[in-house]
Coordinates of C-alpha atoms in Angstrom, one line a residue:
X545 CA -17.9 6.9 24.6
X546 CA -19.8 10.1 24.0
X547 CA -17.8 12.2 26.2
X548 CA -15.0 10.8 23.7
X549 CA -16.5 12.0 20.6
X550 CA -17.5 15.2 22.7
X551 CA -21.2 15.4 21.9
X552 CA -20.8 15.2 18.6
X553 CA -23.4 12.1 18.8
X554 CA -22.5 9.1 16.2
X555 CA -21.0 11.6 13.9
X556 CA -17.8 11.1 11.9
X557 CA -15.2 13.1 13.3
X558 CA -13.3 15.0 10.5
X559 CA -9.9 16.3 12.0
X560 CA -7.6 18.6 10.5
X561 CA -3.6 17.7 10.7
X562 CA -2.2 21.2 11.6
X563 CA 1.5 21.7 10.6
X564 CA 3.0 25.1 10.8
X565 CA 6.6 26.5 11.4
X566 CA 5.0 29.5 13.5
X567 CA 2.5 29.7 16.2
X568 CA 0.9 32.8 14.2
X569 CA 0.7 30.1 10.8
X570 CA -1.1 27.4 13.3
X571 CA -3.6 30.1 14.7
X572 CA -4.4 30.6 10.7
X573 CA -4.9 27.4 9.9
X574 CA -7.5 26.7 12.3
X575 CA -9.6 29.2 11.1
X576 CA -9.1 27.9 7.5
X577 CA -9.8 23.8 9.2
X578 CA -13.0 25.5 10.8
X579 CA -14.4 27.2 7.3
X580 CA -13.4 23.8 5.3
X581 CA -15.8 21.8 7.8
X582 CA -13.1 20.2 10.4
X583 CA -14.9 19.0 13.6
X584 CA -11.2 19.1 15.6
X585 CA -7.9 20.2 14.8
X586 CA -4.2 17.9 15.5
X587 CA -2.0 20.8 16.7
X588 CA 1.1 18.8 15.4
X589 CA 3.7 20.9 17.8
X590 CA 7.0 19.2 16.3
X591 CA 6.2 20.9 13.0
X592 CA 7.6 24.4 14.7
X593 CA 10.5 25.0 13.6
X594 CA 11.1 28.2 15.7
X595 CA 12.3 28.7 19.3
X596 CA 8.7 28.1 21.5
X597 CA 7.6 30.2 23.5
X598 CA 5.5 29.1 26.4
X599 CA 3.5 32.7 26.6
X600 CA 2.7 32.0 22.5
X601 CA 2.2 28.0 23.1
X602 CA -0.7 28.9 26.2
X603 CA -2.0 31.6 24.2
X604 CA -2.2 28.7 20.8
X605 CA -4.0 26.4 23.4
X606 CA -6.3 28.9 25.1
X607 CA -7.3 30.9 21.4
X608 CA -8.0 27.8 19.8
X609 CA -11.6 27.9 18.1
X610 CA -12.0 24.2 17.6
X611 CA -11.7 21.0 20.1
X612 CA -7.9 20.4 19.6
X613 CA -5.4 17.3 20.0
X614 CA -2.2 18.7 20.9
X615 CA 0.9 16.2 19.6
X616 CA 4.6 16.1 19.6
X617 CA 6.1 12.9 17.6
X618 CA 9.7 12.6 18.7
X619 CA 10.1 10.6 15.5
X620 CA 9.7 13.7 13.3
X621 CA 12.7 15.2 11.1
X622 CA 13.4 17.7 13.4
X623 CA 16.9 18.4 13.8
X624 CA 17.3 18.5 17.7
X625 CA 19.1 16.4 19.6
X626 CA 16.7 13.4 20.9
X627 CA 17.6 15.1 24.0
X628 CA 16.6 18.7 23.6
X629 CA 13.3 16.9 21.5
X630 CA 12.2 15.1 24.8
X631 CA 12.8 18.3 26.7
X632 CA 10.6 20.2 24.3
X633 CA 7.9 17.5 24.1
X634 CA 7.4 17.2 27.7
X635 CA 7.2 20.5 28.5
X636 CA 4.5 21.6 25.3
X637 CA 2.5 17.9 26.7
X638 CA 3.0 18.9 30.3
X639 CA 1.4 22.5 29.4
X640 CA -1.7 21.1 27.3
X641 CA -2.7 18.5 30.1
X642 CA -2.3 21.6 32.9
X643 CA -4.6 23.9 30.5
X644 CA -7.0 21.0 30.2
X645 CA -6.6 20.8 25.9
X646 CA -9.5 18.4 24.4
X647 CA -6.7 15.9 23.9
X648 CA -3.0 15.3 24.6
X649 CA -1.6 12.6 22.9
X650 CA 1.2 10.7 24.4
X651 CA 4.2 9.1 22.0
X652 CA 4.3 5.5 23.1
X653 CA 8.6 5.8 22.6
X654 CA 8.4 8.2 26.0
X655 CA 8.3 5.0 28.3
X656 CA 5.7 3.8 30.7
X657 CA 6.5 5.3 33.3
X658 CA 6.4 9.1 31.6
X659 CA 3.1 8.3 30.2
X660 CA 2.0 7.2 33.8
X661 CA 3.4 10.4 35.1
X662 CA 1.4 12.2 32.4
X663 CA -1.7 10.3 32.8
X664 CA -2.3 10.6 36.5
X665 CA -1.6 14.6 36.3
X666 CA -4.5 15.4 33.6
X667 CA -7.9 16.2 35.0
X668 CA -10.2 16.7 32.1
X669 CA -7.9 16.2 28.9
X670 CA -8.4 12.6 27.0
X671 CA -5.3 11.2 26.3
X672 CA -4.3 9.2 23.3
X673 CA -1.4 6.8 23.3
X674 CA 0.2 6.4 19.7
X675 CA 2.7 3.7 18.4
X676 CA 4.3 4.3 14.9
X677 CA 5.6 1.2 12.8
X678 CA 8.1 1.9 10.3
X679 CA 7.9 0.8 6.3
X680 CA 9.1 -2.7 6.0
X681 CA 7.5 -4.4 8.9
X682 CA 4.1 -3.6 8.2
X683 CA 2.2 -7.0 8.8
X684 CA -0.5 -7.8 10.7
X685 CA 1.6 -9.5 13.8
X686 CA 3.8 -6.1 14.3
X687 CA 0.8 -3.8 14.2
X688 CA -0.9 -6.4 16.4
X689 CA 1.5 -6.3 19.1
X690 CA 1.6 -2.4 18.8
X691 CA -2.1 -2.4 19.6
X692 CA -1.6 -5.0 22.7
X693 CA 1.0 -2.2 24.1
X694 CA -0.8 1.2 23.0
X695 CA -3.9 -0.8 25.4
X696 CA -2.1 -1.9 27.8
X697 CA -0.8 1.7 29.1
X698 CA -4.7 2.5 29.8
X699 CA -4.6 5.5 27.5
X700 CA -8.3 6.4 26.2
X701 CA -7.8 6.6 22.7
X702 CA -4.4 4.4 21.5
X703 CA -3.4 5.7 17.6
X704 CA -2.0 3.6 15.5
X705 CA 0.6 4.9 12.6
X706 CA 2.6 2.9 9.8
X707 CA 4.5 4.1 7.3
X708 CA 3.3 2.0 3.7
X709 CA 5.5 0.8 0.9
X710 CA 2.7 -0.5 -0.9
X711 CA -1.4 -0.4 -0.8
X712 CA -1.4 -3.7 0.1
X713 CA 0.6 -2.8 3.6
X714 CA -2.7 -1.0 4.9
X715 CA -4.6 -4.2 5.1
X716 CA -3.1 -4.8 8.8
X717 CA -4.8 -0.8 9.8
X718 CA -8.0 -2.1 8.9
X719 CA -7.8 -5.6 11.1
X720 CA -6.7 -2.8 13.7
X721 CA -10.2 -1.0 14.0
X722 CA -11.9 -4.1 14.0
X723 CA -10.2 -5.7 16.3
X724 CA -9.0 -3.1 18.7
X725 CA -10.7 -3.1 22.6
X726 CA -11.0 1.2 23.0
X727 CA -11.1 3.5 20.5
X728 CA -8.4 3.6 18.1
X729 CA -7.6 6.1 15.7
X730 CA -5.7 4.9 12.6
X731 CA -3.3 6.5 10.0
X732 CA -1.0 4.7 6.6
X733 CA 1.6 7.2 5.9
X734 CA 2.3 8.0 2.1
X735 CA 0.9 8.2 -1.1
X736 CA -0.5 4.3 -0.8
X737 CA -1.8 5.0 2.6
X738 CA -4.7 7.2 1.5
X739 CA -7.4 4.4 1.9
X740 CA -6.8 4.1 5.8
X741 CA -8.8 7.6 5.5
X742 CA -11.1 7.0 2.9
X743 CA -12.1 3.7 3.8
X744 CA -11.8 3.8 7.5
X745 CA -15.3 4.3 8.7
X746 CA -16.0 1.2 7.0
X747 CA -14.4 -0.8 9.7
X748 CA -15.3 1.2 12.8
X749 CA -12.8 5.0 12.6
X750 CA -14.9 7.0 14.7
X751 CA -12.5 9.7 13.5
X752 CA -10.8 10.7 9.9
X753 CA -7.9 13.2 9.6
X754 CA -7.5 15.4 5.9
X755 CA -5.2 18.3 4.7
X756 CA -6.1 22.1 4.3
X757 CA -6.7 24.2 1.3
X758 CA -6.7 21.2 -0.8
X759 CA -3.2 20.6 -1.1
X760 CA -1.9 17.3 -1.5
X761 CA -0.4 15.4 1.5
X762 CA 0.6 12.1 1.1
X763 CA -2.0 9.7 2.8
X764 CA -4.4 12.4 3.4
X765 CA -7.6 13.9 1.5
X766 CA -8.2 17.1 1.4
X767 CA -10.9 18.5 3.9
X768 CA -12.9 19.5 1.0
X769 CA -13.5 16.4 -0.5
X770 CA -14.1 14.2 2.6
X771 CA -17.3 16.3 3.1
X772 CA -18.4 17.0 -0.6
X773 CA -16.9 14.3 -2.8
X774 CA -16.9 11.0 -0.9
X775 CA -19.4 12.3 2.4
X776 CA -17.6 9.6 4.5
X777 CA -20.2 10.2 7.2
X778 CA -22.6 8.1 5.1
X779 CA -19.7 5.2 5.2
X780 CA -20.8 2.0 7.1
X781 CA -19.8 -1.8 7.0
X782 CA -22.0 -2.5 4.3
X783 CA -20.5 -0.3 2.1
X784 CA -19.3 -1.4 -1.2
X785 CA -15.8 -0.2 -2.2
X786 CA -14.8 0.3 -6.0
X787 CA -11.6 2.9 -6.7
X788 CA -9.4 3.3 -9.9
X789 CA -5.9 1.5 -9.9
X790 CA -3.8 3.2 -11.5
X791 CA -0.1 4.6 -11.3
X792 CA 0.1 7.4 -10.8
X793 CA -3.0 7.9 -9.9
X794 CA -3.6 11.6 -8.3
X795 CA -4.8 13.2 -11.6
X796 CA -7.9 10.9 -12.0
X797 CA -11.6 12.6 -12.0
X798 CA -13.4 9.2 -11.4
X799 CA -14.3 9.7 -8.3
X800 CA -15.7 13.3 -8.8
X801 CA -18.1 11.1 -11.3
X802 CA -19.0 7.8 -9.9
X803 CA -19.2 9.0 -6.0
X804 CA -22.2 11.7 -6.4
X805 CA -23.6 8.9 -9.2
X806 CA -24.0 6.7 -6.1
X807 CA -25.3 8.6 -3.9
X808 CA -28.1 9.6 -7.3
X809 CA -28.9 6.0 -7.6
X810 CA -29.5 5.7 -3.9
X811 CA -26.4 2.8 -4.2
X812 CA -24.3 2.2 -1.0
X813 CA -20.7 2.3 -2.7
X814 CA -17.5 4.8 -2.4
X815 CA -15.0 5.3 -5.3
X816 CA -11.5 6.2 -4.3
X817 CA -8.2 6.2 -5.8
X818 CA -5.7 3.2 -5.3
X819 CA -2.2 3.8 -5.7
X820 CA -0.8 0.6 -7.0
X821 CA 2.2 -0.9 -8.3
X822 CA 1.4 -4.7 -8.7
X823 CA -2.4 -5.3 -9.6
X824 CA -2.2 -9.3 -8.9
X825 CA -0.7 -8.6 -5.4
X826 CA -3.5 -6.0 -4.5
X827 CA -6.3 -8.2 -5.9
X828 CA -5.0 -11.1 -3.6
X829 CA -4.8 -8.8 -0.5
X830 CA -8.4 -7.2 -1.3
X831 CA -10.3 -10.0 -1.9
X832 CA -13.5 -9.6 0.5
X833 CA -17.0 -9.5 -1.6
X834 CA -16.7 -6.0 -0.2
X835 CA -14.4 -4.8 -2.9
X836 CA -16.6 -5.0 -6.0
X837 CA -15.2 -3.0 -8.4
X838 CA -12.2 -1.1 -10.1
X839 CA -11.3 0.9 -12.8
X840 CA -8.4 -0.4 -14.5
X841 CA -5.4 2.5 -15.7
X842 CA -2.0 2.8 -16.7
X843 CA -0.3 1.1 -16.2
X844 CA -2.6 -2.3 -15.4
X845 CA -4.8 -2.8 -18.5
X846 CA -2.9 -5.3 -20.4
X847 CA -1.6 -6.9 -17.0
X848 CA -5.2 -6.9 -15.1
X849 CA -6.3 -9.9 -18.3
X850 CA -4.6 -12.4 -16.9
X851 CA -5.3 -11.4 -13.5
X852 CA -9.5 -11.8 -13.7
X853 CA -11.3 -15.5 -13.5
X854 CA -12.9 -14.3 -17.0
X855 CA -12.5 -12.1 -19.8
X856 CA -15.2 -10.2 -21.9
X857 CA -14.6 -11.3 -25.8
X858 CA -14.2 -7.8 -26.7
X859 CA -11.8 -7.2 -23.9
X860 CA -9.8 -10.5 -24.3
X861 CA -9.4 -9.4 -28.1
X862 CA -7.8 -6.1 -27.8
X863 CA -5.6 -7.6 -24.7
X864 CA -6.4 -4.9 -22.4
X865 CA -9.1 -4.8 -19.3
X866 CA -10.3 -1.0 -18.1
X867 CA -12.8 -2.7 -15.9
X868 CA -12.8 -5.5 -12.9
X869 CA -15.8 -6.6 -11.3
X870 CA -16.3 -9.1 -8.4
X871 CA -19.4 -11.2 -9.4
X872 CA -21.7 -11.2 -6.3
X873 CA -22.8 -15.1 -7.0
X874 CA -19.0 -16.5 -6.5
X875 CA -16.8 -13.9 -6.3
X876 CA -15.0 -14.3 -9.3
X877 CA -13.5 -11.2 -11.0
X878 CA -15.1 -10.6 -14.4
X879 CA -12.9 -8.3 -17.3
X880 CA -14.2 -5.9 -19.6
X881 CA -12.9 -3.2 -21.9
X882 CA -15.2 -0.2 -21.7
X883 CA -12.8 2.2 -23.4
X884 CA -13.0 1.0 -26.6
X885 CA -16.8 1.6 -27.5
X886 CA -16.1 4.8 -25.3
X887 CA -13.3 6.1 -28.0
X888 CA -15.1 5.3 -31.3
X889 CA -18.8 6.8 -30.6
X890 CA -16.9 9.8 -29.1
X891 CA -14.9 10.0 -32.7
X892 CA -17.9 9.1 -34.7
X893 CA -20.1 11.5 -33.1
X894 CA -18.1 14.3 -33.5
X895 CA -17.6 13.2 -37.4
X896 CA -20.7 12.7 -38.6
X897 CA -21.7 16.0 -36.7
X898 CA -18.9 17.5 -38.9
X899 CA -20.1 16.3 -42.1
X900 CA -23.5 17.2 -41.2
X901 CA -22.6 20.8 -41.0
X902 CA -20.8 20.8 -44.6
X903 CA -24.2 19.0 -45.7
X904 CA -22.6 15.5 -46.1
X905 CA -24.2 12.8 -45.1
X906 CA -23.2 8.7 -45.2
X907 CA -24.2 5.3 -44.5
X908 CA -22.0 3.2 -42.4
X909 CA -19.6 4.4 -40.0
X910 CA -17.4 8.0 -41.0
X911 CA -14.4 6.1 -39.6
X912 CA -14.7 3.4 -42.2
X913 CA -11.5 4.1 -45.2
X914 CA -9.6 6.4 -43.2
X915 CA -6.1 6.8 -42.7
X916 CA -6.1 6.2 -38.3
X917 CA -3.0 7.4 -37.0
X918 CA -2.6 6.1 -33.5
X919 CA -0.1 7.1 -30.8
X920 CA 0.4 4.9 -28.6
X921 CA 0.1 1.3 -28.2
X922 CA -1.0 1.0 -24.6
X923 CA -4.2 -0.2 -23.0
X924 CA -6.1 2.7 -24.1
X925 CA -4.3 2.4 -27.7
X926 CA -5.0 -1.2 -28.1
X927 CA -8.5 -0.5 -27.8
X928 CA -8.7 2.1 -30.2
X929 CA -6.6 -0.1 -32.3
X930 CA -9.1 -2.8 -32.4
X931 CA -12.0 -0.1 -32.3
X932 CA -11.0 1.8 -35.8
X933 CA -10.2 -1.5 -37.4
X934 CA -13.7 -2.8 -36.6
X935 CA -15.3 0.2 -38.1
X936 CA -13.2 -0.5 -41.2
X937 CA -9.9 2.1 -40.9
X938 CA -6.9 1.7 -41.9
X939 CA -4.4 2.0 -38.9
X940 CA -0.7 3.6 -38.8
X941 CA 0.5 3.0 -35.3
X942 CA 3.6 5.2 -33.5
X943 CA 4.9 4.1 -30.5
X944 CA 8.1 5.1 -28.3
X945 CA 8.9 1.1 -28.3
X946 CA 8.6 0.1 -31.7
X947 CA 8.3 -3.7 -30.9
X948 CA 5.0 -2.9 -29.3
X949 CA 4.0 -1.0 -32.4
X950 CA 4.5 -3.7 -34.5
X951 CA 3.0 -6.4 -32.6
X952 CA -0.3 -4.4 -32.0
X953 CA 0.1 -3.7 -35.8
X954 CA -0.1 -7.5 -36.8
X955 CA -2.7 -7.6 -34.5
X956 CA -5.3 -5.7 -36.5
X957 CA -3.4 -5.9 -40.1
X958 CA -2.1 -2.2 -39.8
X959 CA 1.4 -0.7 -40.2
X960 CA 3.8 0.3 -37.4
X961 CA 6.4 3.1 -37.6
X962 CA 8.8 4.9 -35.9
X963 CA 8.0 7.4 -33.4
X964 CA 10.8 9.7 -35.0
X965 CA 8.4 10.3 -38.0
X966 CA 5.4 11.0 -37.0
X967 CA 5.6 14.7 -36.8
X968 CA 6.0 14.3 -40.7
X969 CA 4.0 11.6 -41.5
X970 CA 1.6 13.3 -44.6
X971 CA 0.7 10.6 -46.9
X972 CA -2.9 12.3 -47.8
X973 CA -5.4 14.5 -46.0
X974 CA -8.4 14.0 -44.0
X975 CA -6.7 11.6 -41.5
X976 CA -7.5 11.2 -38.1
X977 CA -5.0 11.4 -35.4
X978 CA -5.5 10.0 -31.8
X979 CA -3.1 10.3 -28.9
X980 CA -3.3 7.7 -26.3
X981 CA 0.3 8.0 -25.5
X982 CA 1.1 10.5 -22.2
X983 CA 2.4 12.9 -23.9
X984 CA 0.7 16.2 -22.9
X985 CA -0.4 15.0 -19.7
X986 CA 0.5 17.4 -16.3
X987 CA 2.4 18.4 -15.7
X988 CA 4.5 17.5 -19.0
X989 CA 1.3 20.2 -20.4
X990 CA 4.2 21.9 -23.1
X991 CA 4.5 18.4 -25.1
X992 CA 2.7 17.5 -27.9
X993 CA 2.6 14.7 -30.2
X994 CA 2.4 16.8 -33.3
X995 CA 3.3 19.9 -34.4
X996 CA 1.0 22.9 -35.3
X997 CA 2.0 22.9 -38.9
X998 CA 1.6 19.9 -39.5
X999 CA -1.9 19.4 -38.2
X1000 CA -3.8 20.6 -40.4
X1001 CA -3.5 17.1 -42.9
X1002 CA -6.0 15.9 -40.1
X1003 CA -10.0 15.8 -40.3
X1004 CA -10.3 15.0 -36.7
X1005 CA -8.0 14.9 -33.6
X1006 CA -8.6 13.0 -30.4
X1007 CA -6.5 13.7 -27.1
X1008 CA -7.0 10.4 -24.6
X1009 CA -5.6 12.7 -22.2
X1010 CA -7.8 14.5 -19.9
X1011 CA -5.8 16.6 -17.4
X1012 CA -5.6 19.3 -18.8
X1013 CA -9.3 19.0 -20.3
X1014 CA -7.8 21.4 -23.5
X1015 CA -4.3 20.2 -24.4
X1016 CA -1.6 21.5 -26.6
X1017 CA -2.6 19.2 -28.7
X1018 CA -6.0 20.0 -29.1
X1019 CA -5.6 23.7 -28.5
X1020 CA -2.9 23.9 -31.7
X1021 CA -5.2 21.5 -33.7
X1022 CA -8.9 23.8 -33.0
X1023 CA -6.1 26.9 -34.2
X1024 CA -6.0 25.4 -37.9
X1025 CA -9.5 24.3 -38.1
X1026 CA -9.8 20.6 -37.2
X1027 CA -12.3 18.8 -35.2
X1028 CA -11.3 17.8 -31.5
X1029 CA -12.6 15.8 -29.3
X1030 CA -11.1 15.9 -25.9
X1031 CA -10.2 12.9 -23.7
X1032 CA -12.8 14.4 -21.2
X1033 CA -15.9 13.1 -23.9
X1034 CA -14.0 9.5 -23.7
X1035 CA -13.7 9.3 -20.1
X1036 CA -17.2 10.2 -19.4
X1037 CA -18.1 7.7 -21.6
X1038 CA -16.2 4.6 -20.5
X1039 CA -17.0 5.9 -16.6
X1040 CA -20.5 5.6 -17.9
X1041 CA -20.1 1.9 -19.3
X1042 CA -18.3 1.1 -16.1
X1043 CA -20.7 2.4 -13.3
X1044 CA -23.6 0.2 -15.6
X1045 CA -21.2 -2.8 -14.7
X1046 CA -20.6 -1.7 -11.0
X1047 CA -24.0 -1.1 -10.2
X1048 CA -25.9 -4.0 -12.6
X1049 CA -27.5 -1.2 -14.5
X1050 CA -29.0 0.7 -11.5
X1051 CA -30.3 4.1 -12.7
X1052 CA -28.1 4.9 -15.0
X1053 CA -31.5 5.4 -17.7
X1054 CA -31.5 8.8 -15.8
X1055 CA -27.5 10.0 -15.6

C-alpha cells in the first residue's frame, strides 16, 4: 500500500488530468500541475490530436517532473478508426510499461487476455485497470459488477468511471470506495459529477484528480481550490457535508465563505456545490445524518418547503426555504428563510446611514411608507416581499410572469404590474428599487432592469445579484447619485444566518 501511494505516507493524492493536442502543450502543463500543488499527473495520451511520435512520446515519459499515469481511453472522441485507436493505444501503453512510467493504466474494453499480456511484461510500473459505464445505467448493480471485473483481472489499482445525468447518479461511486477489495480510484463525468472529487476522501479515495489554471472542466475542481478552498487532505469519514443546491450553480461564492469559516471554528464540515435539477429526488438519495446541511438557490426555494419535515414560521410565510438542515436528534430536515432578514438590515443599514449623513434622523424603520419596487417574484423576491411589507412599505411587484406577480401581490396586499412598464414606472421619488430577478447576472452582465435615466426617481437600489459584485445596475444607479447596496452585503449576510444554523451557533460571536 505505500509503495502504491509512492511514499507519499497517508497523504491525499492530488492528480492533475493532462489533456493536450501536442507533446510540447503536455510537457507545459506539467510544470503548471507541479506549481498549482499536483502530487502526480494523468498523461491522458488520446487527447493528442497530432501524428505521435515515439522519439517525442519517450522523451514526454522520460522528462516528466512529476510521478505520472500514462492513459489511452479508446472510448474518447477521437476520430480514428477503432482499429488504428487500438494500434496507437497499444503501442504508447506498450512504451510506458517498457520505460517503467509510475503508472500505466489498462482500458478494461482491450480484453483479458491483452491486459494479461500487458501485465506480465511490466517490471516496476503499477498498473490500473479502468471500466467506464455510460449515462443511463448508472446504478449501483452495473457499477457493482464493473468493480467484480476491474478485480478480477489482478490489476493494482482498478478505476472506476461513469458518465452522470443527474447528482443523484454518483451515489453508486461512493458505495464503490467503500466497498471495493484494492485500491480504487473513482471519477462521475459532467457537471453533476463534481462531488465524486470533492467528497471522495470521505469514503476512502486515496487519490483526487482536478483541472489546471482554474478552468472549468466538467466534474473536476480546479487544482487551486482542492488545496486552498476545500483542503480535502483534512477530509475523513466523520466529516460533515453541507453544499449549495442550486441550478446553475458554478457562479456561487458559498463555499469561498463557509469552508475557511469551518476550518475557523475548528468544525469538521466541507461546503461544496451541488448541481441539481430535482431537490426532492437528491434529498431522498442523500439522506445519511452525514449530509447536514444545504443552502437552498434558484431554482429550489419555493419547491424545497414542501420537501422538509418542518418549516420555520417566517419561512413557511413567505413560501420559500434558502436553508435545510438535518436535525442531529432524528434526522428530520428543518426549513428556514435566512434571506429575508438578510435583504432588509442590508437595505436599512445603508438608509439610515444615508439619512444620517444629510442630518436626518427617525424612529422606526426608514423602509416604513415607501414606495418598494420589487423585481422579481422568486424565492429571493418573496422574501423581500414579505420583508418590506413587515417593515411597513408599500410594495409594487414586476415580474416576467405576471400571474406570479399578482399572486405574491395578494400575498402581502401590494400591486402587481407588468414587466413591460417598469422602466417607466415614476409615480413619486425617493422609491426604492430591488432586483431579485436574474437579470444582470454573468454572463447576461449588459442587462439591466432599469434604465440610467430613469434611476434617479430612486433613494436606494439593491442588486440580489452578486456575480458581478458591481452590476450595470448598480454601476448606472451610483452614476446619478443613489444609494447601492450590492447583492454581495446580502449574501454575506444570509451565509452568516445560515452557518449559525449549520453549526448550532459555533463561533460565529467571532466571524
Amino acid at each position: 500500500w505505500e509503495v502504491l501511494k509512492m511514499g507519499f505516507k497517508n497523504k491525499l493524492l492530488v492528480c492533475a488530468a493532462i489533456e493536450c493536442e501536442t507533446i510540447q502543450d503536455m510537457v507545459k502543463s506539467i510544470e503548471k500541475a507541479k506549481e498549482e500543488g499536483a502530487d502526480l499527473v494523468e498523461l491522458c495520451m488520446d487527447s493528442v490530436s497530432h501524428v505521435i511520435h515515439t522519439a517525442d512520446v519517450e522523451l514526454l515519459f522520460k522528462q516528466t517532473t512529476l510521478p505520472a499515469i500514462v492513459s489511452f481511453r479508446l472510448n474518447s472522441q477521437n476520430k480514428s478508426s477503432i482499429g488504428d485507436l487500438e494500434h496507437k493505444c497499444l503501442q504508447i501503453l506498450r512504451l510506458a510499461i517498457q520505460l517503467n512510467v509510475e503508472f500505466v493504466e489498462l482500458d478494461f474494453e482491450l480484453g483479458s487476455d491483452v491486459i494479461s499480456e500487458l501485465m506480465q511484461k511490466r517490471e516496476n510500473s503499477k498498473i490500473i485497470v479502468s471500466g467506464y459505464v455510460k449515462s443511463g445505467v448508472c446504478c449501483k448493480e452495473s457499477v457493482g459488477n464493473l468493480l467484480v471485473g476491474l478485480q478480477s483481472t489482478g490489476a493494482d489499482i482498478v478505476k472506476v468511471v461513469t458518465e452522470v445525468a443527474y447528482i443523484t447518479d454518483v451515489a453508486p461511486v461512493f458505495h464503490v470506495l467503500t466497498h471495493s477489495q484494492v485500491p480504487v480510484i473513482v471519477r462521475a463525468v459532467g457537471d453533476r459529477g463534481l462531488i465524486s472529487q470533492l467528497l471522495g476522501p470521505k469514503y476512502g479515495a486515496f487519490m483526487v484528480c482536478g483541472s489546471l489554471e482554474g478552468k472549468s472542466v466538467p466534474g473536476f475542481p480546479p487544482l487551486l481550490s482542492i488545496n486552498n478552498v476545500y483542503k480535502l487532505d483534512n477530509v475523513d469519514m466523520d466529516t460533515k457535508v453541507f453544499g449549495v443546491v442550486s441550478n446553475p450553480v458554478g457562479h456561487s461564492k458559498g463555499p469561498l465563505l463557509h469552508n475557511p469559516a469551518f476550518r475557523y471554528c475548528g468544525f469538521n464540515g466541507i461546503y461544496v456545490p451541488l448541481l441539481v435539477d430535482n431537490l426532492k429526488e437528491f434529498l431522498r438519495v442523500y439522506s445519511c445524518s452525514d449530509f447536514a446541511g444545504f443552502s437552498i438557490g434558484l431554482p429550489h426555494k419555493e419547491a424545497a418547503v414542501a420537501c422538509c419535515d418542518e418549516v420555520d414560521p417566517l419561512a413557511k410565510s413567505i413560501g420559500a426555504v434558502n436553508t435545510i438542515v438535518r436535525r442531529p436528534i432524528d434526522g428530520k430536515l428543518i426549513g428556514y428563510n435566512t434571506d429575508c432578514d438578510a435583504c432588509i438590515t442590508a437595505i436599512e443599514d445603508a438608509l439610515q446611514e444615508r439619512q444620517g449623513s444629510k442630518g436626518e434622523i427617525q424612529n422606526g424603520s426608514p423602509i416604513s411608507g415607501r414606495l418598494f419596487v420589487l423585481v422579481g417574484a422568486g424565492g429571493a423576491g418573496r422574501a423581500l416581499a414579505f420583508g418590506a411589507k413587515s417593515k411597513g412599505a408599500r410594495v409594487v411587484i414586476f415580474n416576467r410572469n405576471f400571474e406570479r406577480a399578482e399572486s405574491l401581490a395578494r400575498a402581502v396586499s401590494g400591486e402587481a404590474l407588468p414587466i413591460e412598464q417598469l422602466d417607466t414606472y415614476c409615480p413619486q421619488n425617493g422609491m426604492i428599487l430591488a432586483n431579485c430577478s436574474a437579470i444582470g447576472m454573468e454572463p447576461d452582465v449588459h442587462l439591466t432592469p432599469v434604465s440610467k435615466e430613469h434611476l434617479k426617481s430612486y433613494d436606494l437600489v439593491f442588486d440580489a445579484v452578486y456575480t458581478p459584485r458591481n452590476t450595470r445596475l448598480l454601476q448606472e444607479a451610483a452614476e446619478v447619485g443613489v444609494t447601492v447596496v450590492s447583492g454581495v452585503e446580502m449574501f454575506v449576510r444570509q451565509a452568516l444566518g445560515q452557518f449559525k444554523l449549520f453549526t448550532n451557533g459555533l463561533g460565529t460571536h467571532a466571524i
